[in-house]
Amino acid sequence: QAKATGRNALEFYDPQLQAVVRARARLVADIRAGIAGGQFELFYQPQVEGNSVCGCEALLRWRHPREGYVSPAVFIPLAEETGLILQLGEWVLQAACRQLATWAQEPRLAHLTLAVNVSPRQFRQPGFVGQVLAALASAGARPHKLKLELTEGLLLDNLEDTIRKMGELKAHGVGFALDDFGTGYSSLSYLKRLPLDQLKIDQGFVRDVLTDPNDATIARTIVALGTSLGLHVIAEGVETEAQRLFLQAHGCHAWQGYLLSPPVSAERFGALPLTYGLPVQARLRESGAR
Ligand code: C2E
Ligand code: MG
Ligand code: MG
Ligand code: MG
């Protein structure tokens, strides 16, 4: 016992650890400044059903003045820990709703749905439902076009509160997807009680779906499970035509991934072809690049 305490005390004065603590504090200060300074931006990745792009997922990007582009994998967990995710998440909702309203004005893009990632801490705020509805109303965006992506841990944390919040938003037309499905620990009975619309097969299962029989089985099982519960199933991280064909052959409804496009700026998104798998001439015509 004494030995363990001693080791912890030593670690506390470890100069390397001190450097990590300082770097963390600086990153937190930078996130705060970045929110104030407009350094965050949403990128959009198309989602495909059949031959056409039916919607997209908004993915947060940070253009740090010194470090350049910083991945959400780095700053989202820290923002979550420090509570900065509340400000960041509200900004994401507002920016996403403004984008939806802009697309609604363009006949070519007006049909698109937009999926937004919601962090556990953001969802657990008492005012979360009001925050989403306010973002939609002030942008003039249609709730039916907005989909919120939640993760398994978040859903199980306080099941009654979760179901109530989802129900209130669903009554306004907002949809719900369960992100990274298969990596968490939801039981099937929870899955049935939650008012979900979509399951997203985690990219960790998609990556080796053709070479790892276990991943193939998991992917097929998620499709079968989702379908039998009346849910839409989408695969993320689809990078090859062979992966796409496998998933399609097993009944997966939709997909997103580098095979069509990585997440891109709103401007570049507007210039993407909105079809997949049609002859090249038709795609060029459709993209307006005659
Ligand atoms: P996620 O929601 O599961 O998003 C999927 C991640 O896979 C994204 O990483 C996306 O860029 C990447 N991806 C898409 N297609 C492919 C592909 O074909 N191959 C591979 N290898 N990767 C692909 P990204 O943008 O770095 O985001 C990472 C995570 O950060 C997201 O995972 C999400 O959990 C979180 N995140 C991103 N934006 C937001 C946000 O606005 N709010 C919150 N709370 N979390 C966010
Ligand atoms: Mg997501
Ligand atoms: Mg995911
Ligand atoms: Mg993820």
Coordinates of N, CA, C and O in Angstrom, one line a residue, residues 9-132:
A9 N 3.3 9.3 -5.8 CA 3.9 10.6 -5.5 C 5.1 10.9 -6.4 O 5.2 12.0 -6.9
L10 N 5.9 9.9 -6.7 CA 7.0 10.1 -7.6 C 6.5 10.5 -8.9 O 7.0 11.4 -9.5
E11 N 5.5 9.8 -9.4 CA 5.0 10.1 -10.7 C 4.5 11.5 -10.8 O 4.6 12.2 -11.9
F12 N 3.9 12.0 -9.7 CA 3.4 13.4 -9.7 C 4.5 14.4 -10.0 O 4.2 15.4 -10.7
Y13 N 5.7 14.1 -9.6 CA 6.8 15.1 -9.8 C 7.6 14.7 -11.1 O 8.6 15.4 -11.3
D14 N 7.2 13.7 -11.8 CA 7.9 13.3 -13.0 C 7.8 14.5 -14.0 O 6.7 15.0 -14.3
P15 N 9.0 14.9 -14.4 CA 9.0 16.1 -15.4 C 8.2 15.8 -16.7 O 7.6 16.7 -17.3
Q16 N 8.3 14.5 -17.1 CA 7.5 14.1 -18.3 C 6.0 14.3 -18.1 O 5.3 14.8 -19.0
L17 N 5.6 13.9 -16.9 CA 4.2 14.0 -16.6 C 3.8 15.5 -16.5 O 2.7 15.9 -17.0
Q18 N 4.7 16.3 -15.9 CA 4.4 17.7 -15.8 C 4.3 18.3 -17.2 O 3.4 19.2 -17.5
A19 N 5.1 17.8 -18.1 CA 5.0 18.4 -19.5 C 3.7 18.0 -20.1 O 3.0 18.8 -20.8
V20 N 3.2 16.8 -19.8 CA 1.9 16.3 -20.4 C 0.8 17.2 -19.8 O -0.1 17.7 -20.5
V21 N 0.9 17.4 -18.5 CA -0.2 18.3 -17.8 C -0.2 19.7 -18.4 O -1.2 20.2 -18.7
R22 N 1.0 20.2 -18.7 CA 1.1 21.6 -19.2 C 0.5 21.6 -20.7 O -0.2 22.5 -21.0
A23 N 0.9 20.6 -21.4 CA 0.4 20.5 -22.8 C -1.2 20.5 -22.8 O -1.8 21.1 -23.7
R24 N -1.7 19.7 -21.9 CA -3.1 19.6 -21.8 C -3.8 20.9 -21.5 O -4.8 21.3 -22.1
A25 N -3.2 21.6 -20.5 CA -3.8 22.9 -20.1 C -3.8 23.8 -21.2 O -4.7 24.6 -21.4
R26 N -2.7 23.8 -22.0 CA -2.6 24.7 -23.1 C -3.6 24.4 -24.2 O -4.2 25.3 -24.8
L27 N -3.8 23.1 -24.4 CA -4.8 22.6 -25.4 C -6.2 23.1 -25.0 O -7.0 23.6 -25.8
V28 N -6.5 23.0 -23.7 CA -7.8 23.5 -23.2 C -8.0 25.0 -23.4 O -9.0 25.4 -23.9
A29 N -6.9 25.7 -23.1 CA -7.0 27.2 -23.4 C -7.2 27.5 -24.8 O -7.9 28.4 -25.2
D30 N -6.5 26.7 -25.7 CA -6.6 26.8 -27.1 C -8.0 26.5 -27.7 O -8.5 27.2 -28.6
I31 N -8.6 25.5 -27.1 CA -10.0 25.2 -27.5 C -10.9 26.3 -27.2 O -11.7 26.8 -28.1
R32 N -10.8 26.9 -26.0 CA -11.6 28.0 -25.6 C -11.4 29.2 -26.6 O -12.4 29.8 -27.1
A33 N -10.1 29.5 -26.9 CA -9.8 30.6 -27.8 C -10.3 30.2 -29.2 O -10.8 31.1 -29.9
G34 N -10.3 29.0 -29.6 CA -10.7 28.5 -30.9 C -12.2 28.7 -31.1 O -12.6 29.1 -32.2
I35 N -13.0 28.4 -30.0 CA -14.4 28.6 -30.1 C -14.7 30.1 -30.3 O -15.5 30.5 -31.2
A36 N -14.1 30.9 -29.5 CA -14.3 32.4 -29.6 C -13.8 32.9 -30.9 O -14.4 33.9 -31.5
G37 N -12.7 32.4 -31.5 CA -12.1 32.9 -32.7 C -12.5 32.3 -34.0 O -12.0 32.5 -35.0
G38 N -13.6 31.4 -33.9 CA -14.1 30.9 -35.1 C -13.2 29.9 -35.8 O -13.2 29.8 -37.1
Q39 N -12.4 29.1 -35.1 CA -11.4 28.2 -35.7 C -12.0 26.8 -36.0 O -11.4 26.0 -36.6
F40 N -13.3 26.6 -35.6 CA -13.9 25.3 -35.8 C -14.8 25.4 -37.1 O -15.3 26.4 -37.4
E41 N -14.8 24.3 -37.7 CA -15.6 24.2 -39.0 C -16.2 22.8 -39.1 O -15.6 21.9 -38.6
L42 N -17.3 22.7 -39.8 CA -17.9 21.4 -40.0 C -17.5 21.0 -41.4 O -17.6 21.7 -42.4
F43 N -17.1 19.7 -41.5 CA -17.0 19.0 -42.8 C -18.1 18.1 -43.0 O -18.8 17.7 -42.0
Y44 N -18.4 17.6 -44.2 CA -19.5 16.8 -44.5 C -19.1 15.6 -45.3 O -18.4 15.7 -46.3
Q45 N -19.6 14.4 -44.8 CA -19.3 13.2 -45.6 C -20.6 12.6 -46.1 O -21.5 12.3 -45.3
P46 N -20.7 12.3 -47.4 CA -21.9 11.8 -48.0 C -22.2 10.4 -47.5 O -21.4 9.6 -47.3
Q47 N -23.5 10.2 -47.4 CA -24.1 8.8 -47.1 C -24.9 8.4 -48.3 O -25.7 9.2 -48.9
V48 N -24.7 7.2 -48.8 CA -25.3 6.7 -50.0 C -26.3 5.6 -49.8 O -26.0 4.7 -49.0
E49 N -27.5 5.7 -50.4 CA -28.4 4.6 -50.4 C -28.8 4.3 -51.9 O -29.2 5.3 -52.6
G50 N -28.7 3.1 -52.3 CA -28.9 2.8 -53.7 C -27.9 3.5 -54.5 O -26.7 3.4 -54.2
N51 N -28.3 4.2 -55.5 CA -27.3 4.9 -56.4 C -27.1 6.4 -56.0 O -26.4 7.1 -56.6
S52 N -27.8 6.8 -54.9 CA -27.7 8.3 -54.7 C -27.4 8.7 -53.3 O -27.6 7.9 -52.3
V53 N -26.8 9.8 -53.2 CA -26.5 10.4 -51.9 C -27.8 10.9 -51.2 O -28.5 11.7 -51.8
C54 N -28.1 10.3 -50.0 CA -29.3 10.6 -49.4 C -29.1 11.6 -48.2 O -30.1 12.2 -47.8
G55 N -27.9 11.7 -47.8 CA -27.6 12.6 -46.7 C -26.1 12.7 -46.4 O -25.3 12.3 -47.3
C56 N -25.8 13.2 -45.3 CA -24.4 13.3 -44.9 C -24.2 13.4 -43.4 O -25.2 13.6 -42.7
E57 N -23.0 13.2 -43.0 CA -22.6 13.3 -41.5 C -21.7 14.5 -41.4 O -20.8 14.7 -42.1
A58 N -22.1 15.4 -40.4 CA -21.2 16.5 -40.1 C -20.1 16.1 -39.2 O -20.4 15.4 -38.2
L59 N -18.8 16.4 -39.5 CA -17.7 16.0 -38.7 C -16.9 17.3 -38.4 O -16.5 18.0 -39.3
L60 N -16.6 17.5 -37.1 CA -16.0 18.7 -36.7 C -14.5 18.8 -37.0 O -13.8 17.8 -36.9
R61 N -14.0 19.9 -37.5 CA -12.6 20.1 -37.8 C -12.1 21.4 -37.1 O -12.9 22.4 -37.0
W62 N -10.9 21.3 -36.6 CA -10.3 22.5 -35.9 C -9.0 22.9 -36.7 O -8.1 22.1 -36.7
R63 N -9.1 24.1 -37.2 CA -7.9 24.7 -37.8 C -7.1 25.5 -36.7 O -7.4 26.7 -36.5
H64 N -6.2 24.8 -36.1 CA -5.4 25.5 -35.0 C -4.4 26.4 -35.6 O -3.7 26.0 -36.5
P65 N -4.3 27.7 -35.1 CA -3.4 28.6 -35.7 C -1.9 28.2 -35.7 O -1.2 28.5 -36.6
R66 N -1.4 27.5 -34.7 CA 0.0 27.0 -34.6 C 0.1 25.6 -35.1 O 1.1 25.2 -35.8
E67 N -0.7 24.7 -34.6 CA -0.6 23.3 -34.9 C -1.2 22.8 -36.2 O -1.0 21.6 -36.6
G68 N -1.9 23.7 -36.9 CA -2.6 23.2 -38.1 C -3.8 22.4 -37.7 O -4.3 22.6 -36.6
Y69 N -4.2 21.5 -38.6 CA -5.4 20.8 -38.4 C -5.3 19.8 -37.2 O -4.3 19.0 -37.1
V70 N -6.2 19.9 -36.2 CA -6.2 19.0 -35.1 C -7.4 18.1 -35.2 O -8.5 18.5 -35.4
S71 N -7.1 16.8 -35.0 CA -8.2 15.7 -35.2 C -9.2 15.8 -34.0 O -8.8 16.0 -32.9
P72 N -10.5 15.6 -34.3 CA -11.5 15.5 -33.2 C -11.1 14.4 -32.3 O -11.5 14.4 -31.1
A73 N -10.4 13.3 -32.7 CA -10.0 12.3 -31.8 C -9.2 12.8 -30.6 O -9.2 12.2 -29.6
V74 N -8.5 13.9 -30.9 CA -7.6 14.5 -29.8 C -8.4 15.5 -29.0 O -8.4 15.4 -27.7
F75 N -9.2 16.3 -29.6 CA -9.8 17.4 -28.8 C -11.2 17.1 -28.3 O -11.6 17.7 -27.3
I76 N -11.9 16.2 -28.9 CA -13.3 15.8 -28.4 C -13.2 15.2 -27.0 O -13.9 15.7 -26.1
P77 N -12.4 14.2 -26.7 CA -12.3 13.7 -25.4 C -11.9 14.7 -24.3 O -12.5 14.7 -23.2
L78 N -11.0 15.6 -24.7 CA -10.6 16.6 -23.7 C -11.7 17.6 -23.5 O -11.9 18.1 -22.4
A79 N -12.4 18.0 -24.6 CA -13.5 18.9 -24.5 C -14.6 18.3 -23.6 O -15.3 19.0 -22.8
E80 N -14.8 17.0 -23.7 CA -15.8 16.3 -23.0 C -15.4 16.3 -21.5 O -16.2 16.6 -20.6
E81 N -14.1 16.0 -21.2 CA -13.7 16.0 -19.8 C -13.8 17.4 -19.1 O -14.2 17.5 -17.9
T82 N -13.5 18.4 -19.8 CA -13.5 19.8 -19.2 C -14.8 20.5 -19.3 O -14.9 21.6 -18.8
G83 N -15.8 19.9 -20.0 CA -17.1 20.6 -20.1 C -17.1 21.6 -21.3 O -18.2 22.1 -21.6
L84 N -16.0 21.8 -22.0 CA -16.0 22.7 -23.1 C -16.9 22.2 -24.3 O -17.3 22.9 -25.2
I85 N -17.1 20.9 -24.2 CA -18.0 20.2 -25.2 C -19.4 20.9 -25.3 O -20.1 20.8 -26.3
L86 N -19.8 21.4 -24.1 CA -21.1 22.0 -24.1 C -21.2 23.2 -25.1 O -22.2 23.3 -25.8
Q87 N -20.2 24.1 -25.0 CA -20.2 25.2 -26.0 C -19.9 24.8 -27.4 O -20.6 25.2 -28.3
L88 N -19.0 23.8 -27.5 CA -18.6 23.3 -28.8 C -19.8 22.6 -29.5 O -20.1 22.8 -30.7
G89 N -20.5 21.8 -28.7 CA -21.6 21.0 -29.2 C -22.8 21.9 -29.6 O -23.4 21.6 -30.6
E90 N -23.0 23.0 -28.9 CA -24.0 23.9 -29.2 C -23.7 24.6 -30.5 O -24.6 24.8 -31.4
W91 N -22.4 25.0 -30.7 CA -22.0 25.6 -31.9 C -22.2 24.6 -33.1 O -22.7 25.0 -34.2
V92 N -21.9 23.4 -32.9 CA -22.0 22.4 -34.0 C -23.5 22.3 -34.4 O -23.8 22.3 -35.6
L93 N -24.4 22.2 -33.4 CA -25.8 22.1 -33.7 C -26.3 23.3 -34.5 O -27.0 23.2 -35.5
Q94 N -25.8 24.5 -34.1 CA -26.3 25.7 -34.8 C -25.7 25.8 -36.2 O -26.4 26.1 -37.2
A95 N -24.4 25.4 -36.3 CA -23.8 25.5 -37.7 C -24.4 24.4 -38.6 O -24.7 24.7 -39.8
A96 N -24.7 23.2 -38.1 CA -25.4 22.2 -38.9 C -26.7 22.6 -39.3 O -27.1 22.4 -40.5
C97 N -27.5 23.2 -38.4 CA -28.9 23.6 -38.8 C -28.8 24.8 -39.9 O -29.6 24.8 -40.8
R98 N -27.8 25.7 -39.7 CA -27.7 26.7 -40.8 C -27.4 26.1 -42.1 O -27.9 26.5 -43.2
Q99 N -26.5 25.0 -42.1 CA -26.2 24.4 -43.4 C -27.4 23.7 -44.0 O -27.6 23.8 -45.2
L100 N -28.2 23.0 -43.1 CA -29.4 22.4 -43.6 C -30.4 23.4 -44.3 O -30.9 23.2 -45.3
A101 N -30.5 24.6 -43.6 CA -31.4 25.6 -44.2 C -30.8 26.2 -45.5 O -31.6 26.4 -46.4
T102 N -29.5 26.3 -45.6 CA -28.9 26.7 -46.9 C -29.2 25.7 -48.0 O -29.6 26.1 -49.1
W103 N -28.9 24.4 -47.7 CA -29.2 23.4 -48.7 C -30.7 23.3 -49.1 O -31.0 23.0 -50.2
A104 N -31.5 23.6 -48.2 CA -33.0 23.6 -48.5 C -33.4 24.5 -49.6 O -34.4 24.3 -50.3
Q105 N -32.5 25.6 -49.8 CA -32.8 26.6 -50.8 C -32.3 26.1 -52.2 O -32.6 26.7 -53.2
E106 N -31.5 25.0 -52.2 CA -30.9 24.5 -53.5 C -31.6 23.2 -53.9 O -31.4 22.2 -53.2
P107 N -32.3 23.3 -55.0 CA -33.1 22.1 -55.5 C -32.2 20.8 -55.5 O -32.7 19.7 -55.1
R108 N -31.0 20.9 -55.9 CA -30.1 19.7 -56.0 C -29.8 19.1 -54.6 O -29.5 17.9 -54.5
L109 N -29.8 19.9 -53.6 CA -29.4 19.5 -52.3 C -30.5 19.4 -51.2 O -30.3 19.0 -50.1
A110 N -31.7 19.8 -51.6 CA -32.7 20.1 -50.7 C -33.2 18.8 -50.0 O -33.8 18.8 -48.9
H111 N -32.9 17.6 -50.6 CA -33.4 16.3 -50.1 C -32.5 15.8 -49.0 O -32.9 14.8 -48.3
L112 N -31.3 16.3 -48.8 CA -30.3 15.7 -48.0 C -30.7 15.8 -46.5 O -31.2 16.8 -46.0
T113 N -30.4 14.7 -45.8 CA -30.5 14.7 -44.3 C -29.1 15.0 -43.8 O -28.1 14.8 -44.4
L114 N -29.0 15.5 -42.5 CA -27.7 15.8 -41.9 C -27.7 15.2 -40.6 O -28.5 15.4 -39.7
A115 N -26.6 14.3 -40.4 CA -26.4 13.7 -39.1 C -25.4 14.4 -38.3 O -24.3 14.8 -38.8
V116 N -25.7 14.6 -37.0 CA -24.8 15.4 -36.1 C -24.4 14.5 -34.9 O -25.3 13.9 -34.3
N117 N -23.1 14.5 -34.6 CA -22.6 13.7 -33.5 C -22.9 14.4 -32.2 O -22.6 15.6 -32.1
V118 N -23.5 13.8 -31.2 CA -23.8 14.4 -29.9 C -23.0 13.7 -28.8 O -23.0 12.4 -28.8
S119 N -22.3 14.4 -28.0 CA -21.5 13.8 -27.0 C -22.3 13.5 -25.7 O -23.4 14.2 -25.5
P120 N -21.9 12.5 -24.9 CA -22.7 12.2 -23.8 C -23.0 13.4 -22.8 O -24.2 13.6 -22.4
R121 N -22.0 14.2 -22.6 CA -22.2 15.3 -21.6 C -23.2 16.3 -22.2 O -24.0 16.9 -21.5
Q122 N -23.1 16.5 -23.5 CA -24.0 17.4 -24.2 C -25.5 17.0 -24.1 O -26.4 17.7 -23.7
F123 N -25.6 15.7 -24.3 CA -27.0 15.1 -24.3 C -27.6 15.1 -22.9 O -28.8 15.3 -22.8
R124 N -26.7 14.9 -21.9 CA -27.2 14.9 -20.5 C -27.6 16.2 -19.9 O -28.2 16.3 -18.9
Q125 N -27.3 17.3 -20.6 CA -27.7 18.7 -20.1 C -29.2 18.7 -20.0 O -29.9 18.2 -20.9
P126 N -29.7 19.3 -18.9 CA -31.2 19.4 -18.8 C -31.8 20.1 -20.0 O -32.9 19.7 -20.4
G127 N -31.1 21.1 -20.5 CA -31.8 21.9 -21.6 C -31.5 21.4 -23.0 O -31.7 22.1 -24.0
F128 N -31.0 20.1 -23.1 CA -30.6 19.6 -24.5 C -31.7 19.7 -25.5 O -31.5 20.2 -26.6
V129 N -32.9 19.3 -25.2 CA -34.0 19.3 -26.1 C -34.3 20.7 -26.6 O -34.4 20.9 -27.8
G130 N -34.4 21.6 -25.7 CA -34.6 23.0 -26.0 C -33.5 23.6 -26.9 O -33.7 24.4 -27.8
Q131 N -32.3 23.1 -26.7 CA -31.1 23.6 -27.4 C -31.2 23.2 -28.9 O -31.0 24.0 -29.8
V132 N -31.6 21.9 -29.1 CA -31.8 21.4 -30.5 C -32.9 22.2 -31.2 O -32.7 22.6 -32.3

